[in-house]
PDB file of C-alpha atoms and ligand atoms in Angstrom:
ATOM      1  CA  MET A   1     104.906  55.659   7.166  1.00  0.00           C
ATOM      2  CA  SER A   2     101.498  56.372   8.603  1.00  0.00           C
ATOM      3  CA  PHE A   3     101.168  58.781  11.499  1.00  0.00           C
ATOM      4  CA  ASP A   4      99.214  57.593  14.383  1.00  0.00           C
ATOM      5  CA  PHE A   5      97.653  60.632  15.740  1.00  0.00           C
ATOM      6  CA  GLU A   6      96.438  59.100  18.997  1.00  0.00           C
ATOM      7  CA  ASP A   7     100.126  58.667  20.201  1.00  0.00           C
ATOM      8  CA  TYR A   8     101.025  62.386  19.518  1.00  0.00           C
ATOM      9  CA  LYS A   9      97.736  64.229  20.464  1.00  0.00           C
ATOM     10  CA  THR A  10      98.507  67.093  22.475  1.00  0.00           C
ATOM     11  CA  LEU A  11      97.229  70.505  23.763  1.00  0.00           C
ATOM     12  CA  GLY A  12      96.436  73.421  21.237  1.00  0.00           C
ATOM     13  CA  VAL A  13      98.483  75.736  23.260  1.00  0.00           C
ATOM     14  CA  LYS A  14     101.628  73.618  23.079  1.00  0.00           C
ATOM     15  CA  ILE A  15     101.482  74.050  19.319  1.00  0.00           C
ATOM     16  CA  ASN A  16     101.268  77.612  19.914  1.00  0.00           C
ATOM     17  CA  TYR A  17     104.162  77.706  22.305  1.00  0.00           C
ATOM     18  CA  TYR A  18     106.295  75.516  19.894  1.00  0.00           C
ATOM     19  CA  TYR A  19     106.331  78.386  17.467  1.00  0.00           C
ATOM     20  CA  ILE A  20     106.898  81.144  19.923  1.00  0.00           C
ATOM     21  CA  CYS A  21     109.666  79.477  22.106  1.00  0.00           C
ATOM     22  CA  LYS A  22     110.749  75.901  22.775  1.00  0.00           C
ATOM     23  CA  ARG A  23     111.742  76.653  26.407  1.00  0.00           C
ATOM     24  CA  LYS A  24     108.193  78.159  27.114  1.00  0.00           C
ATOM     25  CA  LEU A  25     106.779  74.951  25.677  1.00  0.00           C
ATOM     26  CA  TRP A  26     109.047  72.797  27.981  1.00  0.00           C
ATOM     27  CA  LEU A  27     108.293  74.869  31.091  1.00  0.00           C
ATOM     28  CA  PHE A  28     104.601  74.710  30.374  1.00  0.00           C
ATOM     29  CA  SER A  29     104.844  71.031  29.859  1.00  0.00           C
ATOM     30  CA  LYS A  30     106.386  70.705  33.325  1.00  0.00           C
ATOM     31  CA  GLY A  31     103.562  72.374  34.757  1.00  0.00           C
ATOM     32  CA  ILE A  32     105.561  75.611  35.598  1.00  0.00           C
ATOM     33  CA  SER A  33     103.036  78.634  34.900  1.00  0.00           C
ATOM     34  CA  PHE A  34     102.714  82.154  35.812  1.00  0.00           C
ATOM     35  CA  GLU A  35     100.072  82.916  33.264  1.00  0.00           C
ATOM     36  CA  LYS A  36      97.399  84.008  35.440  1.00  0.00           C
ATOM     37  CA  TYR A  37      99.477  86.937  36.677  1.00  0.00           C
ATOM     38  CA  ASN A  38     100.110  88.186  33.092  1.00  0.00           C
ATOM     39  CA  ASP A  39      98.385  91.153  31.805  1.00  0.00           C
ATOM     40  CA  ARG A  40      98.340  89.829  28.189  1.00  0.00           C
ATOM     41  CA  VAL A  41      96.812  86.617  29.259  1.00  0.00           C
ATOM     42  CA  LEU A  42      94.244  88.545  31.288  1.00  0.00           C
ATOM     43  CA  GLN A  43      93.607  90.839  28.373  1.00  0.00           C
ATOM     44  CA  GLY A  44      93.046  87.808  25.965  1.00  0.00           C
ATOM     45  CA  LYS A  45      90.566  86.281  28.300  1.00  0.00           C
ATOM     46  CA  VAL A  46      88.530  89.636  28.490  1.00  0.00           C
ATOM     47  CA  VAL A  47      88.469  89.845  24.612  1.00  0.00           C
ATOM     48  CA  HIS A  48      87.306  86.147  24.437  1.00  0.00           C
ATOM     49  CA  GLU A  49      84.715  86.673  26.994  1.00  0.00           C
ATOM     50  CA  THR A  50      83.273  89.807  25.056  1.00  0.00           C
ATOM     51  CA  SER A  51      83.423  88.447  21.556  1.00  0.00           C
ATOM     52  CA  TYR A  52      80.695  86.673  19.680  1.00  0.00           C
ATOM     53  CA  LYS A  53      78.275  87.084  22.461  1.00  0.00           C
ATOM     54  CA  ARG A  54      75.282  86.149  20.365  1.00  0.00           C
ATOM     55  CA  GLU A  55      76.891  82.938  18.881  1.00  0.00           C
ATOM     56  CA  GLN A  56      75.659  79.405  19.947  1.00  0.00           C
ATOM     57  CA  ASN A  57      78.405  77.100  19.510  1.00  0.00           C
ATOM     58  CA  LYS A  58      80.890  78.992  21.444  1.00  0.00           C
ATOM     59  CA  GLU A  59      83.924  77.799  23.343  1.00  0.00           C
ATOM     60  CA  ILE A  60      83.713  73.953  22.246  1.00  0.00           C
ATOM     61  CA  GLU A  61      86.249  71.906  24.313  1.00  0.00           C
ATOM     62  CA  ILE A  62      87.355  68.576  22.689  1.00  0.00           C
ATOM     63  CA  ASP A  63      89.152  65.901  24.814  1.00  0.00           C
ATOM     64  CA  GLY A  64      90.598  68.629  27.062  1.00  0.00           C
ATOM     65  CA  ASN A  65      93.077  69.166  24.315  1.00  0.00           C
ATOM     66  CA  ILE A  66      91.645  72.167  22.247  1.00  0.00           C
ATOM     67  CA  LYS A  67      89.179  74.856  22.872  1.00  0.00           C
ATOM     68  CA  ILE A  68      87.491  76.274  19.755  1.00  0.00           C
ATOM     69  CA  ASP A  69      85.878  79.795  20.086  1.00  0.00           C
ATOM     70  CA  ILE A  70      83.372  79.298  17.504  1.00  0.00           C
ATOM     71  CA  ILE A  71      82.137  76.591  15.098  1.00  0.00           C
ATOM     72  CA  ASP A  72      79.663  76.673  12.597  1.00  0.00           C
ATOM     73  CA  LYS A  73      78.864  74.500   9.461  1.00  0.00           C
ATOM     74  CA  ASN A  74      81.807  76.018   7.420  1.00  0.00           C
ATOM     75  CA  PHE A  75      84.232  77.498   9.708  1.00  0.00           C
ATOM     76  CA  ILE A  76      85.951  77.416  13.130  1.00  0.00           C
ATOM     77  CA  ARG A  77      86.911  80.807  14.224  1.00  0.00           C
ATOM     78  CA  GLU A  78      89.182  82.195  16.637  1.00  0.00           C
ATOM     79  CA  VAL A  79      89.632  85.655  18.104  1.00  0.00           C
ATOM     80  CA  LYS A  80      92.981  87.259  18.777  1.00  0.00           C
ATOM     81  CA  ILE A  81      93.815  90.743  20.098  1.00  0.00           C
ATOM     82  CA  SER A  82      96.548  91.455  17.528  1.00  0.00           C
ATOM     83  CA  SER A  83      98.428  89.474  14.825  1.00  0.00           C
ATOM     84  CA  LYS A  84     101.784  90.087  16.719  1.00  0.00           C
ATOM     85  CA  MET A  85     102.080  86.294  17.039  1.00  0.00           C
ATOM     86  CA  GLU A  86     100.484  85.455  13.712  1.00  0.00           C
ATOM     87  CA  GLU A  87     102.617  82.362  12.800  1.00  0.00           C
ATOM     88  CA  SER A  88     101.829  80.730  16.259  1.00  0.00           C
ATOM     89  CA  ASP A  89      98.176  81.732  16.139  1.00  0.00           C
ATOM     90  CA  ARG A  90      97.713  80.357  12.644  1.00  0.00           C
ATOM     91  CA  MET A  91      99.502  77.101  13.373  1.00  0.00           C
ATOM     92  CA  GLN A  92      97.238  76.555  16.475  1.00  0.00           C
ATOM     93  CA  LEU A  93      94.262  77.001  14.257  1.00  0.00           C
ATOM     94  CA  LEU A  94      95.644  74.687  11.704  1.00  0.00           C
ATOM     95  CA  TYR A  95      96.089  72.287  14.413  1.00  0.00           C
ATOM     96  CA  TYR A  96      92.570  72.550  15.394  1.00  0.00           C
ATOM     97  CA  LEU A  97      91.372  71.925  11.845  1.00  0.00           C
ATOM     98  CA  TYR A  98      93.785  68.991  11.726  1.00  0.00           C
ATOM     99  CA  TYR A  99      92.383  67.562  14.892  1.00  0.00           C
ATOM    100  CA  LEU A 100      88.859  67.882  13.581  1.00  0.00           C
ATOM    101  CA  LYS A 101      89.746  66.284  10.353  1.00  0.00           C
ATOM    102  CA  ASN A 102      90.933  63.221  12.373  1.00  0.00           C
ATOM    103  CA  MET A 103      87.526  63.110  13.825  1.00  0.00           C
ATOM    104  CA  GLY A 104      86.100  63.049  10.498  1.00  0.00           C
ATOM    105  CA  ILE A 105      84.959  66.936  10.705  1.00  0.00           C
ATOM    106  CA  GLU A 106      86.073  69.097   7.726  1.00  0.00           C
ATOM    107  CA  ARG A 107      86.117  72.760   8.384  1.00  0.00           C
ATOM    108  CA  ARG A 108      87.986  75.925   7.288  1.00  0.00           C
ATOM    109  CA  GLY A 109      89.236  78.547   9.818  1.00  0.00           C
ATOM    110  CA  LYS A 110      89.053  82.190  10.414  1.00  0.00           C
ATOM    111  CA  ILE A 111      90.936  84.205  12.769  1.00  0.00           C
ATOM    112  CA  ASN A 112      89.781  87.714  13.734  1.00  0.00           C
ATOM    113  CA  TYR A 113      92.449  90.226  14.768  1.00  0.00           C
ATOM    114  CA  VAL A 114      90.514  92.538  16.925  1.00  0.00           C
ATOM    115  CA  LYS A 115      92.987  95.577  16.972  1.00  0.00           C
ATOM    116  CA  GLU A 116      93.498  95.559  13.338  1.00  0.00           C
ATOM    117  CA  LYS A 117      89.922  94.715  12.308  1.00  0.00           C
ATOM    118  CA  ARG A 118      91.126  92.147  10.038  1.00  0.00           C
ATOM    119  CA  VAL A 119      90.007  88.611   9.457  1.00  0.00           C
ATOM    120  CA  GLU A 120      92.224  85.864   8.065  1.00  0.00           C
ATOM    121  CA  GLU A 121      90.842  82.941   6.357  1.00  0.00           C
ATOM    122  CA  ILE A 122      92.680  79.547   6.565  1.00  0.00           C
ATOM    123  CA  GLU A 123      92.656  76.087   4.826  1.00  0.00           C
ATOM    124  CA  LEU A 124      94.380  72.968   5.930  1.00  0.00           C
ATOM    125  CA  THR A 125      96.612  71.864   3.119  1.00  0.00           C
ATOM    126  CA  ASN A 126      98.576  68.497   2.853  1.00  0.00           C
ATOM    127  CA  ASP A 127     101.833  70.438   3.447  1.00  0.00           C
ATOM    128  CA  ASP A 128     100.202  71.857   6.722  1.00  0.00           C
ATOM    129  CA  ILE A 129      99.382  68.181   7.709  1.00  0.00           C
ATOM    130  CA  GLN A 130     103.041  67.254   7.245  1.00  0.00           C
ATOM    131  CA  GLU A 131     104.235  70.130   9.159  1.00  0.00           C
ATOM    132  CA  ILE A 132     101.838  69.592  12.086  1.00  0.00           C
ATOM    133  CA  GLU A 133     102.815  65.930  12.183  1.00  0.00           C
ATOM    134  CA  ARG A 134     106.594  66.790  12.292  1.00  0.00           C
ATOM    135  CA  VAL A 135     105.903  69.254  14.936  1.00  0.00           C
ATOM    136  CA  LEU A 136     103.904  66.890  17.223  1.00  0.00           C
ATOM    137  CA  VAL A 137     106.828  64.412  16.989  1.00  0.00           C
ATOM    138  CA  GLU A 138     109.146  67.254  18.000  1.00  0.00           C
ATOM    139  CA  ILE A 139     106.976  68.438  20.962  1.00  0.00           C
ATOM    140  CA  LYS A 140     107.063  64.794  22.309  1.00  0.00           C
ATOM    141  CA  GLU A 141     110.993  65.181  22.255  1.00  0.00           C
ATOM    142  CA  ILE A 142     110.932  68.452  23.878  1.00  0.00           C
ATOM    143  CA  ASP A 143     108.661  67.124  26.647  1.00  0.00           C
ATOM    144  CA  LEU A 144     111.197  64.384  27.438  1.00  0.00           C
ATOM    145  CA  LEU A 145     114.122  66.615  27.834  1.00  0.00           C
ATOM    146  CA  ASP A 146     115.750  66.786  31.290  1.00  0.00           C
ATOM    147  CA  LYS A 147     116.576  70.450  31.153  1.00  0.00           C
ATOM    148  CA  ALA A 148     114.786  73.315  29.700  1.00  0.00           C
ATOM    149  CA  PRO A 149     115.919  74.476  26.294  1.00  0.00           C
ATOM    150  CA  ARG A 150     117.992  77.985  26.367  1.00  0.00           C
ATOM    151  CA  ASN A 151     116.560  81.385  26.528  1.00  0.00           C
ATOM    152  CA  ILE A 152     115.978  82.807  23.151  1.00  0.00           C
ATOM    153  CA  LYS A 153     116.595  86.397  24.053  1.00  0.00           C
ATOM    154  CA  LYS A 154     113.954  87.965  21.827  1.00  0.00           C
ATOM    155  CA  PRO A 155     112.378  91.521  22.345  1.00  0.00           C
ATOM    156  CA  PHE A 156     108.983  89.755  23.154  1.00  0.00           C
ATOM    157  CA  CYS A 157     110.426  87.862  26.085  1.00  0.00           C
ATOM    158  CA  LYS A 158     109.611  91.028  28.048  1.00  0.00           C
ATOM    159  CA  LYS A 159     106.042  90.434  27.507  1.00  0.00           C
ATOM    160  CA  CYS A 160     106.240  86.551  28.257  1.00  0.00           C
ATOM    161  CA  SER A 161     104.824  85.322  31.618  1.00  0.00           C
ATOM    162  CA  TYR A 162     108.117  83.554  32.178  1.00  0.00           C
ATOM    163  CA  TYR A 163     110.217  86.558  31.858  1.00  0.00           C
ATOM    164  CA  GLU A 164     111.151  86.862  35.505  1.00  0.00           C
ATOM    165  CA  PHE A 165     111.738  83.232  35.621  1.00  0.00           C
ATOM    166  CA  CYS A 166     114.064  83.220  32.515  1.00  0.00           C
ATOM    167  CA  TYR A 167     116.080  86.481  33.070  1.00  0.00           C
ATOM    168  CA  ILE A 168     115.892  87.434  36.566  1.00  0.00           C
ATOM    169  CA  MET A 169     115.582  84.318  38.930  1.00  0.00           C
ATOM    170  CA  GLU A 170     117.993  82.354  37.113  1.00  0.00           C
ATOM    171  CA  GLU A 171     120.579  84.923  37.264  1.00  0.00           C
ATOM    172  CA  CYS A 172     120.141  85.343  41.153  1.00  0.00           C
TER     173      CYS A 172
HETATM  174  S1  SF4 B 201     110.865  84.690  28.395  1.00  0.00           S
HETATM  175 FE1  SF4 B 201     111.718  84.430  26.333  1.00  0.00          FE
HETATM  176  S2  SF4 B 201     113.079  82.576  26.784  1.00  0.00           S
HETATM  177 FE2  SF4 B 201     111.734  82.661  28.419  1.00  0.00          FE
HETATM  178  S3  SF4 B 201     110.069  81.279  27.976  1.00  0.00           S
HETATM  179 FE3  SF4 B 201     109.424  83.339  27.564  1.00  0.00          FE
HETATM  180  S4  SF4 B 201     109.848  83.584  25.272  1.00  0.00           S
HETATM  181 FE4  SF4 B 201     111.102  81.785  26.023  1.00  0.00          FE
END
């Protein structure tokens, strides 16, 4: 069965949240957000604003869904503070590559992990395409849930902008 991307297109950040926590994804989809008060988010914004200062094709937004840090004739490039959330960052970049491929634009990806001074090169494979399409279907299903998925109780919850909402406000 062929997959109609137009029916499932979504924000790049939602792909990222899918791999971190389904509850976070659901809360974000419902417009519940505390991101602007979160230090890690502010840190990320500073890193973005000070990276690649001399590059021309910087911060390219497409359809209001994805925002690419840098695009050149071979690569799209993203900058991340560290690789702590490597899988979600990698899948978000693969989604960008997939999104561009649907527009007839073929690129490879690079993620620059600033703290570790490491660059990872990424290529979109057929397996990645299948995985992204499966996830897009599931994201649509999660968006339609009446109730938020359960707390995941992971150590990184303490750094999440929803931490108080999930573990303090809910217990009051
Ligand atoms: S605090 Fe934990 S359970 Fe709550 S949204 Fe964030 S990652 Fe998910």
